[in-house]
CSV table of C-alpha atoms in Angstrom, one decimal:
chain,number,residue,atom,x,y,z
Y,12,THR,CA,82.6,80.0,96.6
Y,13,VAL,CA,84.1,83.1,98.8
Y,14,GLY,CA,86.1,82.0,101.8
Y,15,LYS,CA,85.0,83.5,105.1
Y,16,ILE,CA,87.0,86.1,106.6
Y,17,GLN,CA,88.1,85.4,110.2
Y,18,VAL,CA,87.7,88.7,112.4
Y,19,LYS,CA,89.1,88.3,115.8
Y,20,THR,CA,86.4,89.0,118.5
Y,21,TYR,CA,87.8,91.6,121.5
Y,22,CYS,CA,84.5,92.8,122.2
Y,23,LYS,CA,80.8,92.2,121.7
Y,24,ASP,CA,80.3,95.8,120.1
Y,25,TYR,CA,80.5,95.5,116.6
Y,26,ILE,CA,82.0,98.8,115.5
Y,27,ILE,CA,84.6,99.0,118.4
Y,28,ASN,CA,85.7,95.2,117.3
Y,29,ALA,CA,85.9,96.2,113.7
Y,30,VAL,CA,88.6,98.8,114.8
Y,31,LEU,CA,90.3,96.7,117.0
Y,32,ALA,CA,90.5,93.7,114.6
Y,33,PHE,CA,91.8,96.1,111.9
Y,34,TYR,CA,94.5,98.0,113.7
Y,35,LEU,CA,95.8,95.0,115.9
Y,36,GLU,CA,96.1,92.7,112.6
Y,37,LEU,CA,98.0,95.1,111.3
Y,38,ALA,CA,100.4,95.5,114.2
Y,39,GLU,CA,100.7,91.5,114.6
Y,40,ASN,CA,101.6,91.8,110.7
Y,41,GLU,CA,104.4,94.0,111.5
Y,42,GLY,CA,105.6,91.9,114.0
Y,43,ILE,CA,104.4,94.0,116.8
Y,44,GLN,CA,103.1,91.9,120.1
Y,45,VAL,CA,99.8,92.7,121.1
Y,46,GLN,CA,98.7,92.2,124.4
Y,47,THR,CA,94.8,93.1,125.2
Y,48,ALA,CA,92.2,92.7,128.3
Y,49,PHE,CA,89.7,94.9,126.5
Y,50,LEU,CA,85.9,95.2,127.7
Y,51,SER,CA,83.9,97.8,125.8
Y,52,PRO,CA,82.3,100.7,127.1
Y,53,PRO,CA,78.2,100.0,128.2
Y,54,ILE,CA,76.3,100.8,124.8
Y,55,ASP,CA,73.1,101.7,126.9
Y,56,LYS,CA,74.9,104.6,128.2
Y,57,PHE,CA,77.7,105.6,125.3
Y,58,ARG,CA,77.7,105.8,121.7
Y,59,SER,CA,80.2,103.9,119.9
Y,60,PRO,CA,81.0,105.5,116.5
Y,61,SER,CA,82.7,108.4,118.2
Y,62,PHE,CA,84.5,106.4,120.7
Y,63,SER,CA,85.5,104.2,117.8
Y,64,VAL,CA,86.9,107.2,116.0
Y,65,ALA,CA,89.1,108.3,118.8
Y,66,LEU,CA,90.3,104.6,119.4
Y,67,ALA,CA,91.3,104.2,115.4
Y,68,ASN,CA,93.1,107.4,115.6
Y,69,ALA,CA,94.9,106.1,119.1
Y,70,LEU,CA,95.7,102.8,117.6
Y,71,GLU,CA,96.9,104.4,114.5
Y,72,ASN,CA,99.4,106.4,116.2
Y,73,ALA,CA,100.4,103.7,118.5
Y,74,LEU,CA,101.1,101.3,115.4
Y,75,ASN,CA,103.0,104.1,113.6
Y,76,ALA,CA,105.2,105.0,116.6
Y,77,CYS,CA,106.0,101.2,116.7
Y,78,LYS,CA,107.1,100.7,113.1
Y,79,ASN,CA,110.1,102.7,113.6
Y,80,GLU,CA,111.2,100.8,117.2
Y,81,PRO,CA,113.7,98.1,117.4
Y,82,GLU,CA,112.3,94.9,118.5
Y,83,PRO,CA,110.6,93.7,120.8
Y,84,ARG,CA,107.9,96.1,120.1
Y,85,PHE,CA,104.7,96.2,122.1
Y,86,ILE,CA,101.0,97.7,122.1
Y,87,LYS,CA,99.1,96.8,125.1
Y,88,LEU,CA,95.5,97.8,125.1
Y,89,LYS,CA,93.3,97.4,128.4
Y,90,SER,CA,90.0,98.7,129.8
Y,91,ARG,CA,87.3,98.0,132.4
Y,92,MET,CA,84.7,99.5,134.1
Y,93,LEU,CA,85.3,101.3,137.9
Y,94,GLY,CA,82.1,102.4,139.3
Y,95,GLU,CA,80.1,104.5,136.6
Y,96,GLN,CA,83.7,105.5,134.8
Y,97,TYR,CA,84.9,103.5,132.0
Y,98,LEU,CA,88.9,103.4,132.1
Y,99,MET,CA,91.1,102.7,129.1
Y,100,GLU,CA,94.9,102.6,128.8
Y,101,LEU,CA,96.9,101.8,125.3
Y,102,SER,CA,100.5,101.7,125.7
Y,103,ASN,CA,103.0,101.4,122.9
Y,104,THR,CA,107.0,100.6,122.5
Y,105,CYS,CA,108.8,104.2,122.5
Y,106,SER,CA,112.3,104.8,122.9
Y,107,LYS,CA,112.4,108.3,121.4
Y,108,THR,CA,111.8,111.0,123.7
Y,109,ILE,CA,108.6,112.8,123.1
Y,110,GLN,CA,108.2,116.4,123.9
Y,111,PHE,CA,105.1,117.6,125.4
Y,112,ASN,CA,103.4,121.0,125.2
Y,113,LYS,CA,102.5,123.4,128.6
Y,114,ASP,CA,98.8,121.2,128.3
Y,115,GLY,CA,100.7,117.9,128.6
Y,116,LEU,CA,99.7,117.2,125.4
Y,117,PRO,CA,102.2,115.6,123.1
Y,118,ILE,CA,103.9,117.4,120.1
Y,119,SER,CA,104.1,115.7,116.9
Y,120,GLN,CA,107.4,114.6,115.7
Y,121,ARG,CA,106.1,115.0,112.0
Y,122,GLY,CA,105.7,118.5,111.6
Y,123,LYS,CA,103.0,121.0,112.0
Y,124,ASN,CA,100.5,119.4,109.9
Y,125,HIS,CA,100.4,116.3,111.9
Y,126,GLY,CA,98.9,115.3,115.2
Y,127,ILE,CA,95.3,114.8,113.9
Y,128,GLY,CA,94.9,111.9,115.6
Y,129,THR,CA,95.6,113.4,119.2
Y,130,ARG,CA,93.3,116.2,118.0
Y,131,SER,CA,90.8,113.7,117.3
Y,132,ILE,CA,91.0,112.1,120.6
Y,133,LEU,CA,91.0,115.6,122.5
Y,134,SER,CA,87.4,116.3,120.8
Y,135,PHE,CA,86.1,113.3,121.5
Y,136,ALA,CA,87.1,113.8,125.4
Y,137,ARG,CA,85.5,117.3,125.3
Y,138,GLN,CA,82.3,116.1,123.9
Y,139,THR,CA,82.1,113.4,126.8
Y,140,ASN,CA,83.8,115.1,129.5
Y,141,ALA,CA,86.4,112.5,129.7
Y,142,MET,CA,89.5,112.9,131.2
Y,143,VAL,CA,92.8,112.3,129.2
Y,144,ASN,CA,96.4,111.7,130.0
Y,145,PHE,CA,99.3,111.0,128.1
Y,146,HIS,CA,102.8,110.1,129.4
Y,147,GLN,CA,106.0,108.7,128.6
Y,148,GLU,CA,108.4,106.2,131.1
Y,149,ASN,CA,110.2,102.9,131.1
Y,150,GLY,CA,110.2,102.8,127.2
Y,151,PHE,CA,106.4,102.9,126.8
Y,152,PHE,CA,104.4,106.0,125.5
Y,153,THR,CA,100.9,105.8,127.3
Y,154,LEU,CA,97.5,107.1,126.6
Y,155,GLN,CA,95.2,107.0,129.4
Y,156,ILE,CA,91.2,108.0,129.0
Y,157,ILE,CA,88.7,108.3,132.0
Y,158,LEU,CA,85.5,108.7,130.9
Y,159,PRO,CA,82.3,109.3,132.9
Y,160,LEU,CA,79.2,107.1,132.1
Y,161,ASN,CA,76.8,108.7,134.1
Y,162,LEU,CA,76.0,111.7,132.3
Y,163,PRO,CA,72.7,113.3,132.2
């Protein structure tokens, strides 16, 4: 017999939960402390596959950044509904100074052909009229997304 694979449950949306379980387990296996208070966006107002791709890119960026940090290392993910808006914040330990371009977007430290994850997140934001903010303070790099859910 084949044993069952246990997948941690973060939310009710199957696709989003699979992304969270995959990346957050990788983080924990790397010794990164994970803190979550995650609520998935309402399924009836939102397509989870496009959000899942943006979330996967954001989590992969956070995981890769934390791998190069001294311990203790953290990834913190929280989200909630506020009226007709979905709010999500993803923070990770980041001691290196991040450079931002004139539009407030982080400049990849790995060269010209990198930064695909950030471009994916921005593409999702354009498609959904979401607002995206990147910033760095107090030893953390943070991505914030505000997603309006009252679209026609």
